[in-house]
Every structure is written in structure tokens, then in C-alpha cells.
CSV table of C-alpha atoms in Angstrom, one decimal:
chain,number,residue,atom,x,y,z
A,1,MET,CA,10.1,2.2,23.5
A,2,ASN,CA,11.4,3.9,20.4
A,3,ARG,CA,15.2,3.9,20.1
A,4,ARG,CA,15.3,7.5,19.1
A,5,VAL,CA,14.6,10.9,20.7
A,6,LEU,CA,12.1,13.1,18.8
A,7,ALA,CA,13.9,15.0,16.1
A,8,VAL,CA,11.3,17.8,16.2
A,9,PRO,CA,8.7,18.8,18.9
A,10,LEU,CA,5.2,17.5,18.7
A,11,SER,CA,2.3,19.9,18.0
A,12,LEU,CA,0.9,21.5,21.1
A,13,LEU,CA,-2.6,20.5,19.9
A,14,THR,CA,-3.8,17.0,20.4
A,15,LEU,CA,-5.2,15.8,17.1
A,16,ALA,CA,-8.5,13.9,16.7
A,17,ALA,CA,-8.6,10.1,16.4
A,18,LEU,CA,-7.3,8.5,13.3
A,19,SER,CA,-9.9,8.2,10.6
A,20,GLY,CA,-10.7,5.0,8.8
A,21,CYS,CA,-8.5,3.2,6.3
A,22,GLY,CA,-8.4,3.7,2.5
A,23,SER,CA,-10.3,2.0,-0.3
A,24,VAL,CA,-8.1,-1.1,-0.6
A,25,SER,CA,-6.4,-3.2,2.1
A,26,PHE,CA,-3.9,-6.0,1.6
A,27,GLY,CA,-4.5,-7.2,5.2
A,28,GLY,CA,-2.5,-9.2,7.8
A,29,SER,CA,-3.4,-12.2,9.9
A,30,GLU,CA,-3.2,-13.0,13.6
A,31,GLY,CA,-0.1,-14.4,15.2
A,32,ARG,CA,2.5,-12.3,13.4
A,33,ASP,CA,3.8,-8.8,13.8
A,34,THR,CA,1.9,-6.5,11.5
A,35,VAL,CA,3.4,-3.5,9.7
A,36,THR,CA,0.7,-1.2,8.4
A,37,VAL,CA,1.7,0.6,5.2
A,38,TRP,CA,-0.2,3.5,3.7
A,39,LEU,CA,0.4,3.9,0.0
A,40,MET,CA,-1.4,6.3,-2.3
A,41,GLN,CA,-4.0,5.4,-4.9
A,42,ASN,CA,-2.5,4.5,-8.3
A,43,SER,CA,1.1,4.8,-7.1
A,44,ALA,CA,1.6,1.1,-7.7
A,45,SER,CA,-0.6,-1.5,-9.4
A,46,GLN,CA,-2.4,-4.2,-7.4
A,47,GLY,CA,-0.2,-6.8,-9.2
A,48,PHE,CA,2.9,-5.1,-7.9
A,49,LEU,CA,1.6,-4.8,-4.4
A,50,LYS,CA,0.5,-8.4,-4.3
A,51,LYS,CA,3.9,-9.6,-5.5
A,52,PHE,CA,5.8,-7.4,-3.1
A,53,LYS,CA,3.7,-8.5,-0.1
A,54,GLN,CA,4.1,-12.2,-0.9
A,55,GLU,CA,7.9,-12.0,-1.4
A,56,PHE,CA,8.5,-9.6,1.6
A,57,GLU,CA,6.6,-11.8,3.9
A,58,ALA,CA,8.3,-15.0,2.6
A,59,GLU,CA,11.7,-13.3,3.4
A,60,HIS,CA,10.6,-11.9,6.8
A,61,GLY,CA,8.8,-14.9,8.4
A,62,GLY,CA,7.6,-13.0,11.5
A,63,VAL,CA,6.1,-10.0,9.7
A,64,GLU,CA,2.7,-9.5,8.0
A,65,LEU,CA,2.1,-6.5,5.8
A,66,ASP,CA,-1.2,-4.7,5.9
A,67,ILE,CA,-1.1,-2.4,2.8
A,68,ARG,CA,-3.8,0.2,2.9
A,69,ILE,CA,-4.5,2.4,-0.2
A,70,GLN,CA,-5.3,6.1,0.5
A,71,GLU,CA,-6.7,8.8,-1.7
A,72,TRP,CA,-4.8,12.1,-2.2
A,73,THR,CA,-7.9,14.2,-1.4
A,74,GLY,CA,-7.6,15.3,2.2
A,75,ILE,CA,-4.4,13.3,2.8
A,76,GLY,CA,-2.6,16.1,4.5
A,77,GLU,CA,-4.9,16.2,7.5
A,78,LYS,CA,-5.1,12.4,7.6
A,79,VAL,CA,-1.3,12.0,7.7
A,80,GLY,CA,-1.0,14.7,10.4
A,81,LYS,CA,-3.4,12.7,12.6
A,82,ALA,CA,-1.6,9.5,11.9
A,83,LEU,CA,1.7,10.8,13.0
A,84,GLU,CA,0.4,11.5,16.5
A,85,SER,CA,-2.1,8.6,16.8
A,86,GLU,CA,-1.7,5.8,19.3
A,87,ASP,CA,-4.3,3.7,17.6
A,88,PRO,CA,-2.9,0.2,16.9
A,89,SER,CA,-4.1,0.4,13.3
A,90,ALA,CA,-2.1,3.6,12.7
A,91,PRO,CA,0.4,3.3,9.8
A,92,ASP,CA,4.1,2.3,10.4
A,93,VAL,CA,5.2,3.4,6.9
A,94,ILE,CA,3.5,6.2,4.9
A,95,GLU,CA,4.0,7.3,1.3
A,96,VAL,CA,3.9,11.1,1.0
A,97,GLY,CA,4.4,13.5,-1.9
A,98,ASN,CA,8.0,14.6,-2.1
A,99,THR,CA,7.1,18.2,-1.5
A,100,GLN,CA,5.0,17.4,1.6
A,101,VAL,CA,7.8,16.1,3.8
A,102,ALA,CA,8.7,19.5,5.3
A,103,GLN,CA,5.2,20.2,6.5
A,104,TYR,CA,5.0,16.9,8.3
A,105,VAL,CA,8.4,17.3,9.9
A,106,GLU,CA,7.4,20.8,11.1
A,107,GLN,CA,4.4,19.3,12.8
A,108,GLY,CA,6.5,16.6,14.4
A,109,GLY,CA,6.5,12.9,14.8
A,110,VAL,CA,8.5,11.9,11.7
A,111,LEU,CA,11.5,9.5,12.2
A,112,ASP,CA,14.9,10.8,11.3
A,113,LEU,CA,16.4,8.3,8.8
A,114,SER,CA,19.7,10.0,8.2
A,115,LEU,CA,21.7,7.1,9.5
A,116,GLU,CA,19.9,4.6,7.3
A,117,SER,CA,20.3,6.9,4.3
A,118,LEU,CA,24.1,6.8,4.6
A,119,ARG,CA,24.6,3.2,5.8
A,120,ASP,CA,22.0,1.1,4.0
A,121,LEU,CA,20.2,3.0,1.3
A,122,GLY,CA,22.9,4.5,-1.0
A,123,GLY,CA,21.6,8.0,-0.6
A,124,GLU,CA,24.5,9.5,-2.5
A,125,ASP,CA,22.9,8.3,-5.8
A,126,TRP,CA,19.4,9.5,-5.1
A,127,LEU,CA,17.6,11.8,-7.5
A,128,PRO,CA,18.0,15.3,-6.2
A,129,GLY,CA,14.3,16.2,-6.8
A,130,LEU,CA,13.3,13.4,-4.4
A,131,ALA,CA,16.2,13.5,-1.9
A,132,GLU,CA,16.4,17.2,-1.3
A,133,PRO,CA,12.8,17.8,-0.3
A,134,GLY,CA,13.0,14.8,2.0
A,135,ALA,CA,15.8,16.5,4.0
A,136,VAL,CA,15.0,19.1,6.6
A,137,ASN,CA,17.6,21.0,8.6
A,138,GLY,CA,20.3,18.7,7.4
A,139,SER,CA,18.5,15.5,8.4
A,140,GLN,CA,16.9,12.9,6.0
A,141,PHE,CA,13.3,12.2,6.9
A,142,GLY,CA,11.8,11.2,3.5
A,143,ILE,CA,13.3,8.2,1.6
A,144,PRO,CA,12.9,8.6,-2.2
A,145,TRP,CA,10.5,6.1,-3.7
A,146,TYR,CA,9.7,7.0,-7.3
A,147,ALA,CA,9.8,10.1,-9.6
A,148,ALA,CA,8.2,11.5,-12.7
A,149,ASN,CA,8.9,14.7,-14.6
A,150,ARG,CA,8.1,16.6,-17.7
A,151,VAL,CA,9.6,15.9,-21.2
A,152,VAL,CA,8.8,17.2,-24.6
A,153,LEU,CA,6.2,15.1,-26.5
A,154,TYR,CA,6.4,15.7,-30.2
A,155,ASN,CA,4.5,14.8,-33.4
A,156,LYS,CA,7.0,12.8,-35.5
A,157,ASP,CA,5.0,13.5,-38.8
A,158,LEU,CA,5.1,17.2,-38.3
A,159,PHE,CA,8.8,17.2,-37.5
A,160,ALA,CA,9.5,15.2,-40.6
A,161,ALA,CA,7.3,17.4,-42.8
A,162,ALA,CA,9.3,20.4,-41.6
A,163,GLY,CA,12.5,18.7,-42.6
A,164,ILE,CA,13.7,18.2,-39.0
A,165,ASP,CA,15.6,14.9,-38.7
A,166,LYS,CA,17.7,15.6,-35.6
A,167,LEU,CA,16.3,16.5,-32.2
A,168,PRO,CA,17.5,19.8,-30.6
A,169,ARG,CA,20.8,19.6,-28.7
A,170,ASP,CA,20.2,22.8,-26.7
A,171,ARG,CA,17.5,25.3,-26.2
A,172,GLU,CA,18.6,27.7,-28.9
A,173,GLU,CA,18.2,24.9,-31.5
A,174,TRP,CA,14.9,24.1,-29.8
A,175,LEU,CA,13.7,27.6,-30.4
A,176,GLU,CA,14.9,27.6,-34.0
A,177,GLN,CA,13.1,24.3,-34.7
A,178,THR,CA,10.0,25.4,-32.9
A,179,GLU,CA,9.8,28.6,-34.9
A,180,LYS,CA,10.1,26.5,-38.1
A,181,LEU,CA,7.3,24.3,-37.0
A,182,ASN,CA,5.1,27.2,-36.1
A,183,SER,CA,3.5,27.8,-39.5
A,184,GLY,CA,0.0,28.6,-40.6
A,185,PRO,CA,-2.6,26.7,-38.6
A,186,GLN,CA,0.1,24.5,-37.2
A,187,GLN,CA,1.5,25.4,-33.7
A,188,GLY,CA,5.2,25.0,-33.1
A,189,ILE,CA,4.4,24.3,-29.4
A,190,TYR,CA,1.3,24.5,-27.3
A,191,LEU,CA,2.4,26.1,-24.0
A,192,ALA,CA,-0.2,27.6,-21.7
A,193,GLY,CA,0.7,30.9,-20.1
A,194,GLN,CA,0.4,29.7,-16.5
A,195,ASP,CA,2.4,26.4,-16.7
A,196,TRP,CA,4.5,27.4,-13.7
A,197,TYR,CA,6.1,24.0,-13.2
A,198,THR,CA,7.7,24.4,-16.6
A,199,LEU,CA,8.7,27.9,-15.8
A,200,ALA,CA,10.4,26.7,-12.6
A,201,GLY,CA,12.7,24.5,-14.7
A,202,PHE,CA,13.7,27.5,-16.9
A,203,ILE,CA,14.3,29.6,-13.8
A,204,TRP,CA,16.5,26.9,-12.2
A,205,GLU,CA,18.4,26.5,-15.5
A,206,GLU,CA,19.4,30.2,-15.3
A,207,GLY,CA,20.6,29.8,-11.7
A,208,GLY,CA,17.5,31.4,-10.2
A,209,GLU,CA,15.1,30.3,-7.5
A,210,LEU,CA,11.4,30.6,-6.8
A,211,ALA,CA,12.2,31.4,-3.2
A,212,VAL,CA,15.3,31.3,-1.0
A,213,ASP,CA,15.9,30.4,2.6
A,214,LYS,CA,18.0,32.8,4.6
A,215,ASP,CA,18.6,31.7,8.2
A,216,GLY,CA,15.1,30.1,8.4
A,217,VAL,CA,13.3,33.0,6.7
A,218,TRP,CA,11.9,32.3,3.2
A,219,THR,CA,11.9,35.1,0.7
A,220,GLY,CA,10.4,35.2,-2.8
A,221,ALA,CA,13.0,35.4,-5.6
A,222,LEU,CA,11.2,35.9,-8.9
A,223,ASP,CA,12.7,39.4,-9.1
A,224,THR,CA,16.3,38.3,-9.4
A,225,PRO,CA,18.0,38.7,-12.8
A,226,GLN,CA,18.3,34.9,-13.1
A,227,ALA,CA,14.7,34.2,-12.4
A,228,ARG,CA,13.6,37.0,-14.8
A,229,ALA,CA,15.9,35.4,-17.5
A,230,GLY,CA,14.0,32.2,-17.0
A,231,MET,CA,10.7,34.0,-17.6
A,232,ASP,CA,12.1,35.7,-20.6
A,233,PHE,CA,12.9,32.4,-22.2
A,234,TYR,CA,9.4,31.1,-21.3
A,235,ALA,CA,7.9,34.0,-23.1
A,236,ARG,CA,9.9,33.5,-26.2
A,237,LEU,CA,8.9,29.8,-26.4
A,238,GLN,CA,5.3,30.4,-25.5
A,239,ALA,CA,4.9,32.9,-28.4
A,240,LEU,CA,5.6,30.1,-30.9
A,241,GLY,CA,2.1,28.7,-30.5
A,242,LYS,CA,-1.4,29.7,-29.5
A,243,GLY,CA,-1.5,28.6,-25.9
A,244,PRO,CA,-3.7,30.9,-23.7
A,245,LYS,CA,-1.8,33.5,-21.8
A,246,ASP,CA,-4.3,33.5,-18.9
A,247,ALA,CA,-4.8,29.8,-18.2
A,248,ASP,CA,-2.7,26.7,-17.2
A,249,GLU,CA,-2.1,23.5,-19.0
A,250,GLN,CA,-5.3,22.0,-17.9
A,251,THR,CA,-7.6,24.7,-19.3
A,252,PRO,CA,-8.1,23.2,-21.8
A,253,PRO,CA,-6.2,20.0,-21.2
A,254,GLN,CA,-3.1,20.3,-23.4
A,255,ALA,CA,-3.2,16.6,-24.3
A,256,GLU,CA,-6.6,17.1,-26.0
A,257,VAL,CA,-5.2,20.0,-27.9
A,258,PHE,CA,-2.2,18.0,-29.1
A,259,ALA,CA,-4.5,15.1,-30.1
A,260,LYS,CA,-6.1,17.3,-32.8
A,261,GLY,CA,-2.9,16.8,-34.9
A,262,LYS,CA,-2.0,20.5,-35.4
A,263,VAL,CA,0.4,20.9,-32.5
A,264,ALA,CA,4.1,19.9,-32.9
A,265,GLN,CA,5.1,19.8,-29.2
A,266,ILE,CA,3.8,19.9,-25.7
A,267,ILE,CA,5.7,19.7,-22.4
A,268,THR,CA,4.2,17.1,-20.2
A,269,VAL,CA,4.8,13.6,-18.6
A,270,PRO,CA,5.2,10.7,-21.0
A,271,GLY,CA,2.0,9.1,-19.8
A,272,ALA,CA,0.0,11.8,-21.6
A,273,ALA,CA,0.8,9.9,-24.8
A,274,LYS,CA,-1.7,7.2,-23.9
A,275,LEU,CA,-4.5,9.7,-23.5
A,276,ILE,CA,-3.6,11.4,-26.8
A,277,GLU,CA,-3.7,8.1,-28.7
A,278,GLU,CA,-7.0,7.1,-27.1
A,279,THR,CA,-8.4,10.5,-28.2
A,280,ASN,CA,-6.9,10.3,-31.7
A,281,PRO,CA,-5.9,6.7,-32.7
A,282,GLU,CA,-4.3,8.0,-35.9
A,283,LEU,CA,-1.5,9.4,-33.7
A,284,ALA,CA,-0.6,5.9,-32.4
A,285,GLY,CA,3.1,5.3,-33.0
A,286,LYS,CA,3.6,8.9,-34.2
A,287,ILE,CA,4.5,10.4,-30.8
A,288,GLY,CA,8.2,10.9,-29.8
A,289,TYR,CA,9.9,12.1,-26.6
A,290,PHE,CA,13.0,14.1,-25.7
A,291,PRO,CA,14.2,15.7,-22.5
A,292,VAL,CA,13.5,19.5,-22.2
A,293,PRO,CA,16.7,21.0,-23.8
A,294,GLY,CA,19.0,23.0,-21.6
A,295,LYS,CA,21.4,25.8,-22.2
A,296,LYS,CA,24.4,23.5,-22.6
A,297,ALA,CA,24.4,21.2,-25.6
A,298,GLY,CA,23.6,17.6,-24.7
A,299,GLN,CA,22.5,18.5,-21.2
A,300,PRO,CA,18.8,18.5,-20.3
A,301,CYS,CA,17.2,21.5,-18.7
A,302,ALA,CA,16.5,21.5,-15.0
A,303,VAL,CA,13.0,20.2,-14.4
A,304,PHE,CA,10.5,19.9,-11.6
A,305,THR,CA,10.5,16.4,-10.2
A,306,GLY,CA,7.2,15.1,-8.8
A,307,GLY,CA,6.9,11.8,-7.0
A,308,SER,CA,6.8,10.3,-3.6
A,309,ASP,CA,9.0,9.7,-0.5
A,310,LEU,CA,8.5,7.1,2.2
A,311,VAL,CA,8.4,8.2,5.9
A,312,ILE,CA,8.1,6.3,9.2
A,313,PRO,CA,6.2,7.8,12.2
A,314,GLU,CA,8.3,8.2,15.4
A,315,ARG,CA,5.6,6.6,17.5
A,316,THR,CA,5.6,3.2,15.6
A,317,ASP,CA,6.2,0.1,17.7
A,318,GLN,CA,7.4,-1.8,14.6
A,319,GLU,CA,10.4,0.4,13.8
A,320,TRP,CA,12.8,-2.3,12.6
A,321,ALA,CA,10.2,-4.1,10.5
A,322,ALA,CA,9.1,-0.7,9.1
A,323,LEU,CA,12.7,0.1,8.2
A,324,ASP,CA,12.9,-3.2,6.3
A,325,VAL,CA,9.8,-2.3,4.3
A,326,VAL,CA,11.3,1.0,3.3
A,327,LYS,CA,14.7,-0.5,2.5
A,328,ALA,CA,13.0,-3.1,0.2
A,329,LEU,CA,10.7,-0.6,-1.6
A,330,ALA,CA,13.6,1.8,-2.0
A,331,GLY,CA,16.1,-0.9,-3.0
A,332,GLU,CA,17.3,-1.9,-6.4
A,333,ARG,CA,15.1,-5.1,-6.8
A,334,TRP,CA,11.8,-3.4,-6.2
A,335,GLN,CA,12.8,-0.1,-7.8
A,336,LYS,CA,13.4,-1.8,-11.1
A,337,GLU,CA,10.1,-3.7,-10.8
A,338,LEU,CA,8.1,-0.5,-10.0
A,339,ALA,CA,9.7,1.6,-12.7
A,340,THR,CA,9.1,-0.9,-15.5
A,341,THR,CA,5.5,-1.7,-14.2
A,342,MET,CA,4.4,1.9,-13.8
A,343,ASP,CA,6.7,3.8,-16.2
A,344,TYR,CA,8.3,5.7,-13.4
A,345,VAL,CA,11.9,7.0,-13.0
A,346,PRO,CA,13.7,4.9,-10.3
A,347,ASN,CA,14.9,6.7,-7.3
A,348,LYS,CA,18.6,6.6,-8.2
A,349,THR,CA,20.5,7.9,-11.2
A,350,THR,CA,22.4,4.6,-11.3
A,351,LEU,CA,19.2,2.7,-12.0
A,352,ALA,CA,18.2,4.7,-15.1
A,353,SER,CA,19.0,1.8,-17.4
A,354,ALA,CA,16.0,-0.1,-16.0
A,355,VAL,CA,13.7,2.0,-18.2
A,356,ALA,CA,16.0,2.3,-21.3
A,357,ALA,CA,13.7,0.2,-23.4
A,358,ASN,CA,10.8,2.6,-22.8
A,359,PRO,CA,11.4,5.8,-24.9
A,360,GLY,CA,9.2,8.0,-22.8
A,361,ALA,CA,10.5,6.9,-19.4
A,362,ALA,CA,14.1,7.0,-20.8
A,363,ALA,CA,13.7,10.6,-21.8
A,364,MET,CA,12.2,11.3,-18.4
A,365,ALA,CA,15.1,9.6,-16.6
A,366,LYS,CA,17.6,11.8,-18.4
A,367,GLY,CA,15.8,14.9,-17.3
A,368,ALA,CA,15.3,13.6,-13.7
A,369,ALA,CA,19.1,13.6,-13.2
A,370,ARG,CA,18.8,17.4,-13.2
A,371,GLY,CA,15.5,17.4,-11.3
A,372,ARG,CA,14.5,19.8,-8.6
A,373,ALA,CA,11.6,20.3,-6.2
A,374,THR,CA,9.7,23.3,-5.1
A,375,PRO,CA,11.1,25.4,-2.2
A,376,ASN,CA,11.4,23.1,0.9
A,377,SER,CA,9.2,25.3,3.1
A,378,PRO,CA,6.4,23.8,5.1
A,379,ARG,CA,4.3,26.7,3.9
A,380,TRP,CA,4.9,26.2,0.2
A,381,ALA,CA,1.5,24.5,-0.3
A,382,ALA,CA,-0.1,27.9,0.7
A,383,VAL,CA,1.8,29.6,-2.1
A,384,GLU,CA,0.4,27.1,-4.6
A,385,ALA,CA,-3.1,27.5,-3.3
A,386,ASP,CA,-3.2,31.2,-4.2
A,387,ASN,CA,-0.6,31.0,-6.8
A,388,PRO,CA,1.0,34.4,-7.4
A,389,ILE,CA,3.4,32.8,-9.9
A,390,LYS,CA,0.6,32.2,-12.3
A,391,ARG,CA,-0.6,35.8,-12.1
A,392,TYR,CA,2.9,37.0,-12.6
A,393,MET,CA,3.3,34.9,-15.8
A,394,THR,CA,0.0,36.2,-17.3
A,395,GLU,CA,0.9,39.8,-16.5
A,396,VAL,CA,4.3,39.5,-18.3
A,397,LEU,CA,2.8,37.6,-21.3
A,398,THR,CA,0.1,40.2,-21.7
A,399,GLY,CA,2.5,43.2,-21.9
A,400,GLY,CA,2.9,44.1,-18.2
A,401,ASP,CA,6.1,45.5,-16.8
A,402,PRO,CA,8.3,42.4,-16.1
A,403,GLU,CA,10.3,44.0,-13.3
A,404,GLN,CA,7.3,45.4,-11.5
A,405,ALA,CA,5.3,42.1,-11.9
A,406,ALA,CA,8.3,40.1,-10.6
A,407,ARG,CA,8.6,42.3,-7.5
A,408,ALA,CA,4.9,42.1,-6.7
A,409,ALA,CA,4.9,38.3,-7.1
A,410,SER,CA,8.1,37.9,-4.9
A,411,ARG,CA,6.5,40.1,-2.2
A,412,GLN,CA,3.4,37.9,-2.2
A,413,ILE,CA,5.5,34.7,-1.9
A,414,THR,CA,7.4,36.2,1.0
A,415,GLU,CA,4.3,37.2,2.8
A,416,THR,CA,2.9,33.7,2.5
A,417,LEU,CA,6.1,31.9,3.6
A,418,ASP,CA,7.3,34.2,6.4
A,419,PRO,CA,5.6,33.4,9.7
A,420,ARG,CA,6.4,36.9,11.0
A,421,GLU,CA,3.8,38.2,8.5
A,422,GLU,CA,1.0,36.4,10.4
């Protein structure tokens, strides 16, 4: 029997049987307790997983790991079923997106790991963009695993040609340099009009929010003075290039635009540099990185932190072994290994030195210290599905009334997040 009482009630609906396993399985053998671990495709290399499995099993003689790789497509429904499944092959540890934790906790069946967070895992040093969305109603359900966030990628040759030999210390210097770089056919920055993750960072930097929780009721907050100030800065920066005002950063893919050699900067994850260099080998070695500048000199801007947390289903019959798996994956030894292998940011600010030798990851780690996640509502995914933030951005950038557009977008967010509207 599980040692805990359910932290949240199970769904009233009985979910269908658990569907089959993912595309790759690092299986167990008979005669040992098996811990089934679901990890997402491309989150870790096969080399990392093989090494982790071998060393973990050597240190835990009675435990066998069955690591099963899942695809992101359709994972929400699959995890929901797994949390209630009594199938012996159901997972004992699950990797979930950091912004997905709240929806699974609302459904029920996720183990409360608050005690372990304080006692064993050093939660006081976790990146806020991973830890905060893993906590619901004051309890920690998701344990931070790895993070990634946006930085500024820049063309070193274009900076040098413009006489810029020092990177911007704050965002006013950033605007000045970007304006200097924005000359003739050359774009100071390529920033699509609907890059709402980047906008979120500017809003947070001003002290604003996308939405706020008041006694369990979520309300859109794009119409506050702070949020509107974030949009105003976005508009000033976006005007220093030729990014489309009615499309996001994937339409067209901004890395492909940068690869043509006439764009001085883009805001993206460091991993985009590899794609850029593959598209245009002449840019190899000519791409630099710096954290998105903030209002205060020497302090990076707040940024959206993506990444994953680890959760344990309440119904597992391997709770202690599952906890050992989570402690290992989230611990210093394997955090350093994962970060250097995959160019991630480790889950703790105190481990940032692990990626110091990697310029892109090092810039990302500096920004991650001020990372944030999207509003921790179980309904936030519905906001993104019919994203009113994107429409708001386009309306402002194309000359619409900023106050009116912000009120309309905030109202749409509220209607989506507030269950009373159903």
C-alpha cells in the first residue's frame, strides 16, 4: 500500500487502458524489482541513458530500470491514463513538460514530493522556471530535471563591421546597438511579430504578468501598465528589423533567415546555431551568444524557461525505488552529465559552472537564473491553443489601439482560464 494519502482527488471518470510503450525501451529482466521510467524523445541521448541505467543498477542491486521513450505528440492523454492505470507495465517515473504539471495534478494521481524536495533534493537552489510550475497549491509535485531558454544569437562579423566591440550591458544599450546594426539591407534584429514567449520575458521584466491567480480564479493581465510597458519595448525592438508582424518565429523559421547573413541578431535557444551553420557553413565560428539584456545593467532579462520535471504516480508499487531514480536524475552527478551531453541548463543555479566551457549554454544558464514559466493554471494549454496573445501583438504592431487590444486579449484569457465561464 502506498505510504501517502492522495493529495488531490482522482477523476470521476475511469480512463481507458494504458496504451503501448514508446519507440525505444531499455528493458528489465526477471528476478528483480522493475522501475518503469517514461522519458521523452530526444530529452537525453541513448549513450546517457545506457550509462545511467548501468550505473544506477550497479548501485541498487535489487532494482532493474525499464526506460521507455515516449513521443510528445499525444502525450497529455497518455500520461493521464498512466496516472490511473493499474497495469503492471504502467510507469513509476514520468518526465513531463514543466508547464504540464498543474494539469496532471488537477486530474489527480500525482505523488506529493514536498518532503523530499526539502530533505533530499536541495530545492532551495532550483531554477525558478522549473520549480515554480512543479508546485501546486503550496506542494511540490514536479522535480526539476533540465532547462532551456532563449538567448541572443549574434553575427560576430556584423557586430565588428558596425564598430561594436562590447556586448550590451542593459536593454537601452541593446536598443542603441541594434539601431546601429539596422542599416540598408542589413537587419539589426529579426524578431517576428508573434514571438510571444519573448514578449512574456519583457512583460515579467517590467513586473507584469500574462495572467494572475486570485483565490483560485485566473484573470488575464495583459492590460496592466506593466504588461503594456513590456509590449511597448517589444515593439521598439521589433521595428529594428524586417520581421513579419503577423507571424511567429517559425513562419518562416528565423534560423533560416539568420543563415542568409544579413541579420545581426535573433532571440532563440543556442542549439539553433547548429542548424544555422549547417544551412550556411560560412557562418561557422562566427556566431556569438549573450543573455537577453535586462533593465538593470549586468542583469539578464527575465525569460521563459522551458524544460522538464519528473513526477511519480501515486499508485506506483515501487515508490521508494522510483524516488531513488528521481533523486539520481535530479542530483549533481547526473545533472552535470546531462547538461554537458545535451547542452542543457542544470536544474540548480549552483550547477551553472558545469556548462561554463560552452558559450551558448553558459549564456543560457545566466538567463535561466531569472527564468519564469507560463501561468501555473491547468487550463493554460487551452490559451496557447487559440493564442489571443499572438493576435494582440499583431494588432498593436500594425497600428491598433494598444489599450483596447490589451483589454480584449486579457478578457479572452480570462474566459479560457475561468471554469465559471463554461
